Amino acid sequence: MNYFSSNFKLGILGGGQLGKMLLAETRKFDIQTYVFDPSMEAPCQYGATKFFIGDLMDYDSVYDFGKKVDVLTIEIENVNLEALEQLEAEGLKVYPSPKTLRLIQNKGVQKDFYVENQIPTAAYKRFASLTDLRTEIEHNRVALPFVWKCAQFGYDGNGVKIVRSAEDIENLPNVECIAEQMVPFKNELAVIVARSVSGEVKAYPVVEMEFHPEANQVEYVICPARIDCHIAKKATEKALQVSQAYNHVGLLAVEMFQTHDEDILINEVAPRPHNSGHYSIEASYTSQFENHLRAILDLPLGNTWSKVAGIMVNLVGEEGFSGPVVYENIEKIMAIDGVIPHIYGKKETRPFRKMGHVTIVNENMTEARKIAEEVKNTIRVIAK
Amino acid sequence: MNYFSSNFKLGILGGGQLGKMLLAETRKFDIQTYVFDPSMEAPCQYGATKFFIGDLMDYDSVYDFGKKVDVLTIEIENVNLEALEQLEAEGLKVYPSPKTLRLIQNKGVQKDFYVENQIPTAAYKRFASLTDLRTEIEHNRVALPFVWKCAQFGYDGNGVKIVRSAEDIENLPNVECIAEQMVPFKNELAVIVARSVSGEVKAYPVVEMEFHPEANQVEYVICPARIDCHIAKKATEKALQVSQAYNHVGLLAVEMFQTHDEDILINEVAPRPHNSGHYSIEASYTSQFENHLRAILDLPLGNTWSKVAGIMVNLVGEEGFSGPVVYENIEKIMAIDGVIPHIYGKKETRPFRKMGHVTIVNENMTEARKIAEEVKNTIRVIAK
């Protein structure tokens, strides 16, 4: 099929920052895009061929949107799967497939999938509601501390909480959830795997993630991870195993724990471009967004290796600020060699909201890490 | 001034491929853009905040457009300068300034400027019309062969012709022109210089250009140029001298000849992003488009050095094909590591029309050069 400067239309469900960075690649290739998002203010409002407003969880809206395009992809998992299933049944190419999304959208189902496929993961129990979980705690059938995760609709650390005592669950929503064993770990790692319609597979290098202690959001993503070769090899193998088990099309971001025993446990996956791969825009031969596009259009995958070391710093709203956003000191960080800010285009900031990211590229990792800290300590996302 | 996710508006005169690649950077920074172009089908129709249709040479249209924006830039030199002068007089920031554009728009004026500023350039004579040139040839006052250049509105090799005999001028337009001495040269080189409002200056590495023998369009741009250190130093110094003489804001692309005597002669300049800098999107720490934006917004300039070797191949329409474009074998070149096509988004191809470019990046220049040739011999821009 001819995608370039043709009548072909790619549909994207979700119009956030991931969609926006994906759009940049579609513009580079002159591929027409229709984007569907609930917000008129979405980062994807510019750069798409057409932008549609609607509810991503509404069957009819998603179905009608799907009928307008030739290939349909997502930049967010929380979309109406029944509509995708119907569209697929009618012959539309939907990547990732609704089958893959169904195995991932619900974290309980995701964990069960790991167990069924001999993929190592932290021990867990599933609960239909918080009430059920509370009962189990009261009967001492769940060991404290544990990690509570709501089964659906969590994002960016929302929907995840460390529970150290029975009281910690009091303000949580009464929804389906899992209680996961807390795994002491040396590192949080991630590997992004690209898999095309034809089954071509390429893995990005292992990255290392550092989280903000309070917001539970990634603070630095470091590529390549500063780990031993054999751990990197093991992490990559595990990621490829997970990728093969899902048999997905497009990207699969695989988040992992490196335990103190040098085991690799799979934490969770996302079947789309991922925060842990943003560094690739500047550091890799092919960005994750371009490879997602190549994969779902069944074009050859691009080289996933890096030109230089890359570190990503998330730009999240400062605590205590809500309102029209200002990027304080952005010109100071732009004066440092190899520092590239990405501003997502959200007009309003609020505490811990993901507003953008900064990539630091350098031939030398030690230097890049120093600059990343300087960036982190200099720029502030505040309100007017 | 706050440019990021603010009400600030950057105006861009011209909506072609240069504007399109500039827009990608404005999206990355979430800077609002208004683009003005004569064609509804312009590559910039997507990705701008607002897109306006109008005549770039019409005083009122350009003036009215300028009144809507906070800073005005260009991606093409052929715009109404009187309107820009009036806008500047009324306080609008126009970069490059109409003064700079006036010194560059007319090639006769450009050559005079070099002479006045002791900038080495090939000998030339200016003529008000082809009729005048013909008279001089008849009186043997112009030595054959020479290079005819129309003084204004030439682009991509149009408006340039090698004249070997009196008959060669017969079909040329009867417009203001120059006759330039043909300089035998070893290499055609180019250096892009970025200069910010505050006067910060950074030069990109010297690149080497290879031209298509018939179409007079660049076929390969190679960065860094495979030349001796001392030639690279000399070329950079000359480019900086030219940049200083113009005292421009934004990019200045300086095209040069390296003669057999190792002299550097300035050929011509463009006060904007340039074909010879497209490789920078993938190969440089900061792309030329990002640095143009940084320069005109008076942000710190980004690092102009390269991460890896870069070669650019122009994608021009094949001879014998006109109509809806097809990029034959594009998937074949995309299967090669480090090969990234850029499709400008022109619906119709015609012989020698610039339709896109392909960047080849590699750690190793010899390897990159091999791949560039493979790319050149594989992809074809044809019509359906």
Tab-separated table of N, CA, C and O in Angstrom, chain B residues 94-159:
chain	number	residue	atom	x	y	z
B	94	VAL	N	11.238	41.639	12.673
B	94	VAL	CA	11.284	40.908	11.404
B	94	VAL	C	12.693	40.340	11.246
B	94	VAL	O	13.666	41.089	11.167
B	95	TYR	N	12.807	39.001	11.257
B	95	TYR	CA	14.106	38.324	11.155
B	95	TYR	C	14.052	37.242	10.094
B	95	TYR	O	13.243	36.347	10.212
B	96	PRO	N	14.937	37.254	9.088
B	96	PRO	CA	15.941	38.273	8.835
B	96	PRO	C	15.277	39.613	8.526
B	96	PRO	O	14.145	39.649	8.051
B	97	SER	N	16.018	40.701	8.781
B	97	SER	CA	15.468	42.041	8.574
B	97	SER	C	15.305	42.311	7.082
B	97	SER	O	16.009	41.726	6.251
B	98	PRO	N	14.379	43.197	6.715
B	98	PRO	CA	14.242	43.559	5.294
B	98	PRO	C	15.551	44.107	4.727
B	98	PRO	O	15.832	43.924	3.536
B	99	LYS	N	16.360	44.736	5.579
B	99	LYS	CA	17.659	45.239	5.117
B	99	LYS	C	18.536	44.073	4.634
B	99	LYS	O	19.128	44.130	3.546
B	100	THR	N	18.619	43.036	5.443
B	100	THR	CA	19.380	41.851	5.042
B	100	THR	C	18.796	41.261	3.759
B	100	THR	O	19.530	40.932	2.817
B	101	LEU	N	17.481	41.139	3.714
B	101	LEU	CA	16.835	40.538	2.537
B	101	LEU	C	17.108	41.348	1.275
B	101	LEU	O	17.327	40.802	0.198
B	102	ARG	N	17.116	42.689	1.420
B	102	ARG	CA	17.374	43.555	0.268
B	102	ARG	C	18.780	43.345	-0.282
B	102	ARG	O	19.021	43.469	-1.483
B	103	LEU	N	19.715	43.021	0.601
B	103	LEU	CA	21.103	42.786	0.190
B	103	LEU	C	21.292	41.408	-0.436
B	103	LEU	O	22.351	41.103	-0.977
B	104	ILE	N	20.277	40.567	-0.330
B	104	ILE	CA	20.414	39.183	-0.778
B	104	ILE	C	19.452	38.831	-1.912
B	104	ILE	O	19.799	38.085	-2.829
B	105	GLN	N	18.242	39.398	-1.864
B	105	GLN	CA	17.182	39.040	-2.813
B	105	GLN	C	17.633	39.181	-4.267
B	105	GLN	O	17.319	38.363	-5.111
B	106	ASN	N	18.389	40.254	-4.537
B	106	ASN	CA	18.882	40.516	-5.890
B	106	ASN	C	20.342	40.073	-5.969
B	106	ASN	O	21.198	40.550	-5.209
B	107	LYS	N	20.622	39.145	-6.874
B	107	LYS	CA	21.968	38.569	-6.931
B	107	LYS	C	23.029	39.566	-7.358
B	107	LYS	O	24.208	39.413	-7.024
B	108	GLY	N	22.634	40.585	-8.127
B	108	GLY	CA	23.573	41.647	-8.495
B	108	GLY	C	23.968	42.439	-7.260
B	108	GLY	O	25.150	42.693	-7.011
B	109	VAL	N	22.979	42.802	-6.469
B	109	VAL	CA	23.230	43.534	-5.224
B	109	VAL	C	24.085	42.675	-4.274
B	109	VAL	O	25.008	43.161	-3.623
B	110	GLN	N	23.769	41.373	-4.239
B	110	GLN	CA	24.508	40.444	-3.386
B	110	GLN	C	25.992	40.438	-3.767
B	110	GLN	O	26.870	40.514	-2.896
B	111	LYS	N	26.263	40.376	-5.068
B	111	LYS	CA	27.665	40.356	-5.530
B	111	LYS	C	28.361	41.679	-5.203
B	111	LYS	O	29.500	41.685	-4.733
B	112	ASP	N	27.670	42.791	-5.432
B	112	ASP	CA	28.243	44.101	-5.095
B	112	ASP	C	28.608	44.165	-3.609
B	112	ASP	O	29.640	44.709	-3.221
B	113	PHE	N	27.725	43.581	-2.780
B	113	PHE	CA	27.944	43.578	-1.332
B	113	PHE	C	29.244	42.843	-0.977
B	113	PHE	O	30.014	43.276	-0.131
B	114	TYR	N	29.487	41.719	-1.651
B	114	TYR	CA	30.727	40.974	-1.394
B	114	TYR	C	31.942	41.852	-1.700
B	114	TYR	O	32.895	41.914	-0.930
B	115	VAL	N	31.881	42.501	-2.858
B	115	VAL	CA	33.014	43.327	-3.284
B	115	VAL	C	33.253	44.452	-2.269
B	115	VAL	O	34.386	44.677	-1.819
B	116	GLU	N	32.166	45.122	-1.908
B	116	GLU	CA	32.288	46.225	-0.928
B	116	GLU	C	32.852	45.767	0.402
B	116	GLU	O	33.474	46.542	1.126
B	117	ASN	N	32.597	44.498	0.751
B	117	ASN	CA	33.036	44.002	2.059
B	117	ASN	C	34.268	43.108	1.992
B	117	ASN	O	34.534	42.343	2.921
B	118	GLN	N	35.018	43.232	0.882
B	118	GLN	CA	36.244	42.431	0.711
B	118	GLN	C	36.006	40.932	0.919
B	118	GLN	O	36.813	40.221	1.508
B	119	ILE	N	34.854	40.471	0.448
B	119	ILE	CA	34.550	39.043	0.514
B	119	ILE	C	34.848	38.452	-0.857
B	119	ILE	O	34.288	38.896	-1.868
B	120	PRO	N	35.768	37.457	-0.914
B	120	PRO	CA	36.184	36.932	-2.212
B	120	PRO	C	35.036	36.234	-2.943
B	120	PRO	O	34.328	35.422	-2.356
B	121	THR	N	34.865	36.574	-4.210
B	121	THR	CA	33.779	35.982	-5.010
B	121	THR	C	34.216	35.988	-6.468
B	121	THR	O	35.137	36.728	-6.840
B	122	ALA	N	33.592	35.180	-7.306
B	122	ALA	CA	33.956	35.129	-8.724
B	122	ALA	C	33.633	36.465	-9.396
B	122	ALA	O	32.652	37.127	-9.050
B	123	ALA	N	34.469	36.852	-10.375
B	123	ALA	CA	34.243	38.102	-11.108
B	123	ALA	C	32.888	38.054	-11.818
B	123	ALA	O	32.416	36.978	-12.200
B	124	TYR	N	32.265	39.221	-11.995
B	124	TYR	CA	30.910	39.254	-12.565
B	124	TYR	C	30.658	40.612	-13.192
B	124	TYR	O	31.372	41.590	-12.928
B	125	LYS	N	29.633	40.661	-14.044
B	125	LYS	CA	29.113	41.931	-14.546
B	125	LYS	C	27.605	41.922	-14.380
B	125	LYS	O	26.967	40.884	-14.574
B	126	ARG	N	27.038	43.076	-14.031
B	126	ARG	CA	25.584	43.171	-13.877
B	126	ARG	C	24.967	43.764	-15.152
B	126	ARG	O	25.547	44.657	-15.763
B	127	PHE	N	23.763	43.276	-15.498
B	127	PHE	CA	23.044	43.799	-16.667
B	127	PHE	C	21.591	44.037	-16.307
B	127	PHE	O	20.974	43.191	-15.648
B	128	ALA	N	21.060	45.161	-16.790
B	128	ALA	CA	19.670	45.496	-16.475
B	128	ALA	C	18.696	44.579	-17.222
B	128	ALA	O	17.540	44.419	-16.817
B	129	SER	N	19.171	43.988	-18.323
B	129	SER	CA	18.295	43.123	-19.125
B	129	SER	C	19.134	42.175	-19.960
B	129	SER	O	20.352	42.373	-20.113
B	130	LEU	N	18.477	41.183	-20.533
B	130	LEU	CA	19.166	40.248	-21.413
B	130	LEU	C	19.644	40.979	-22.670
B	130	LEU	O	20.697	40.673	-23.221
B	131	THR	N	18.864	41.957	-23.095
B	131	THR	CA	19.220	42.760	-24.265
B	131	THR	C	20.589	43.413	-24.066
B	131	THR	O	21.460	43.352	-24.933
B	132	ASP	N	20.769	44.002	-22.890
B	132	ASP	CA	22.068	44.631	-22.578
B	132	ASP	C	23.194	43.599	-22.616
B	132	ASP	O	24.285	43.863	-23.130
B	133	LEU	N	22.917	42.418	-22.015
B	133	LEU	CA	23.934	41.365	-21.994
B	133	LEU	C	24.288	40.956	-23.427
B	133	LEU	O	25.472	40.812	-23.772
B	134	ARG	N	23.255	40.822	-24.280
B	134	ARG	CA	23.475	40.409	-25.666
B	134	ARG	C	24.387	41.403	-26.381
B	134	ARG	O	25.337	41.009	-27.077
B	135	THR	N	24.121	42.668	-26.190
B	135	THR	CA	24.934	43.725	-26.809
B	135	THR	C	26.408	43.582	-26.393
B	135	THR	O	27.314	43.636	-27.226
B	136	GLU	N	26.620	43.363	-25.092
B	136	GLU	CA	27.990	43.228	-24.589
B	136	GLU	C	28.697	42.018	-25.192
B	136	GLU	O	29.875	42.071	-25.518
B	137	ILE	N	27.915	40.903	-25.325
B	137	ILE	CA	28.502	39.704	-25.937
B	137	ILE	C	28.884	40.006	-27.385
B	137	ILE	O	29.978	39.667	-27.831
B	138	GLU	N	27.962	40.693	-28.090
B	138	GLU	CA	28.227	41.018	-29.499
B	138	GLU	C	29.480	41.878	-29.658
B	138	GLU	O	30.197	41.787	-30.627
B	139	HIS	N	29.722	42.717	-28.672
B	139	HIS	CA	30.919	43.563	-28.721
B	139	HIS	C	32.122	42.918	-28.042
B	139	HIS	O	33.101	43.602	-27.732
B	140	ASN	N	31.983	41.591	-27.755
B	140	ASN	CA	33.088	40.846	-27.126
B	140	ASN	C	33.562	41.454	-25.811
B	140	ASN	O	34.741	41.399	-25.486
B	141	ARG	N	32.627	42.056	-25.109
B	141	ARG	CA	33.012	42.628	-23.818
B	141	ARG	C	32.677	41.674	-22.655
B	141	ARG	O	32.900	42.003	-21.500
B	142	VAL	N	32.125	40.487	-22.979
B	142	VAL	CA	31.920	39.437	-21.974
B	142	VAL	C	32.581	38.167	-22.503
B	142	VAL	O	32.294	37.730	-23.615
B	143	ALA	N	33.483	37.614	-21.696
B	143	ALA	CA	34.216	36.428	-22.138
B	143	ALA	C	33.359	35.179	-21.992
B	143	ALA	O	32.673	35.001	-20.998
B	144	LEU	N	33.383	34.353	-23.026
B	144	LEU	CA	32.688	33.066	-22.985
B	144	LEU	C	33.672	31.986	-22.556
B	144	LEU	O	34.858	32.091	-22.879
B	145	PRO	N	33.258	30.901	-21.878
B	145	PRO	CA	31.917	30.720	-21.310
B	145	PRO	C	31.751	31.533	-20.018
B	145	PRO	O	32.745	31.953	-19.431
B	146	PHE	N	30.493	31.703	-19.601
B	146	PHE	CA	30.219	32.336	-18.302
B	146	PHE	C	28.935	31.749	-17.715
B	146	PHE	O	28.232	30.982	-18.398
B	147	VAL	N	28.689	32.094	-16.475
B	147	VAL	CA	27.455	31.614	-15.841
B	147	VAL	C	26.448	32.754	-15.816
B	147	VAL	O	26.715	33.818	-15.252
B	148	TRP	N	25.326	32.539	-16.507
B	148	TRP	CA	24.232	33.506	-16.468
B	148	TRP	C	23.371	33.219	-15.242
B	148	TRP	O	23.048	32.069	-14.952
B	149	LYS	N	23.065	34.279	-14.494
B	149	LYS	CA	22.131	34.128	-13.371
B	149	LYS	C	21.108	35.240	-13.435
B	149	LYS	O	21.476	36.415	-13.555
B	150	CYS	N	19.837	34.886	-13.380
B	150	CYS	CA	18.856	35.967	-13.317
B	150	CYS	C	18.950	36.573	-11.926
B	150	CYS	O	19.272	35.887	-10.945
B	151	ALA	N	18.756	37.892	-11.852
B	151	ALA	CA	19.037	38.599	-10.602
B	151	ALA	C	18.050	38.239	-9.494
B	151	ALA	O	18.406	38.229	-8.324
B	152	GLN	N	16.820	37.923	-9.882
B	152	GLN	CA	15.807	37.648	-8.863
B	152	GLN	C	14.944	36.446	-9.221
B	152	GLN	O	14.829	36.086	-10.386
B	153	PHE	N	14.345	35.863	-8.194
B	153	PHE	CA	13.316	34.822	-8.327
B	153	PHE	C	13.820	33.481	-8.849
B	153	PHE	O	13.033	32.636	-9.229
B	154	GLY	N	15.124	33.280	-8.909
B	154	GLY	CA	15.629	31.951	-9.255
B	154	GLY	C	15.529	31.050	-8.038
B	154	GLY	O	15.569	31.514	-6.916
B	155	TYR	N	15.365	29.772	-8.238
B	155	TYR	CA	15.417	28.821	-7.125
B	155	TYR	C	15.762	27.451	-7.663
B	155	TYR	O	15.479	27.127	-8.821
B	156	ASP	N	16.411	26.638	-6.824
B	156	ASP	CA	16.715	25.251	-7.158
B	156	ASP	C	17.317	25.082	-8.555
B	156	ASP	O	16.964	24.170	-9.289
B	157	GLY	N	18.196	25.961	-8.944
B	157	GLY	CA	18.853	25.790	-10.234
B	157	GLY	C	18.110	26.472	-11.376
B	157	GLY	O	18.650	26.669	-12.449
B	158	ASN	N	16.834	26.823	-11.164
B	158	ASN	CA	16.172	27.663	-12.158
B	158	ASN	C	16.816	29.031	-12.065
B	158	ASN	O	17.180	29.478	-10.988
B	159	GLY	N	16.948	29.703	-13.200
B	159	GLY	CA	17.541	31.037	-13.154
B	159	GLY	C	19.052	31.003	-13.205
B	159	GLY	O	19.696	32.025	-12.975
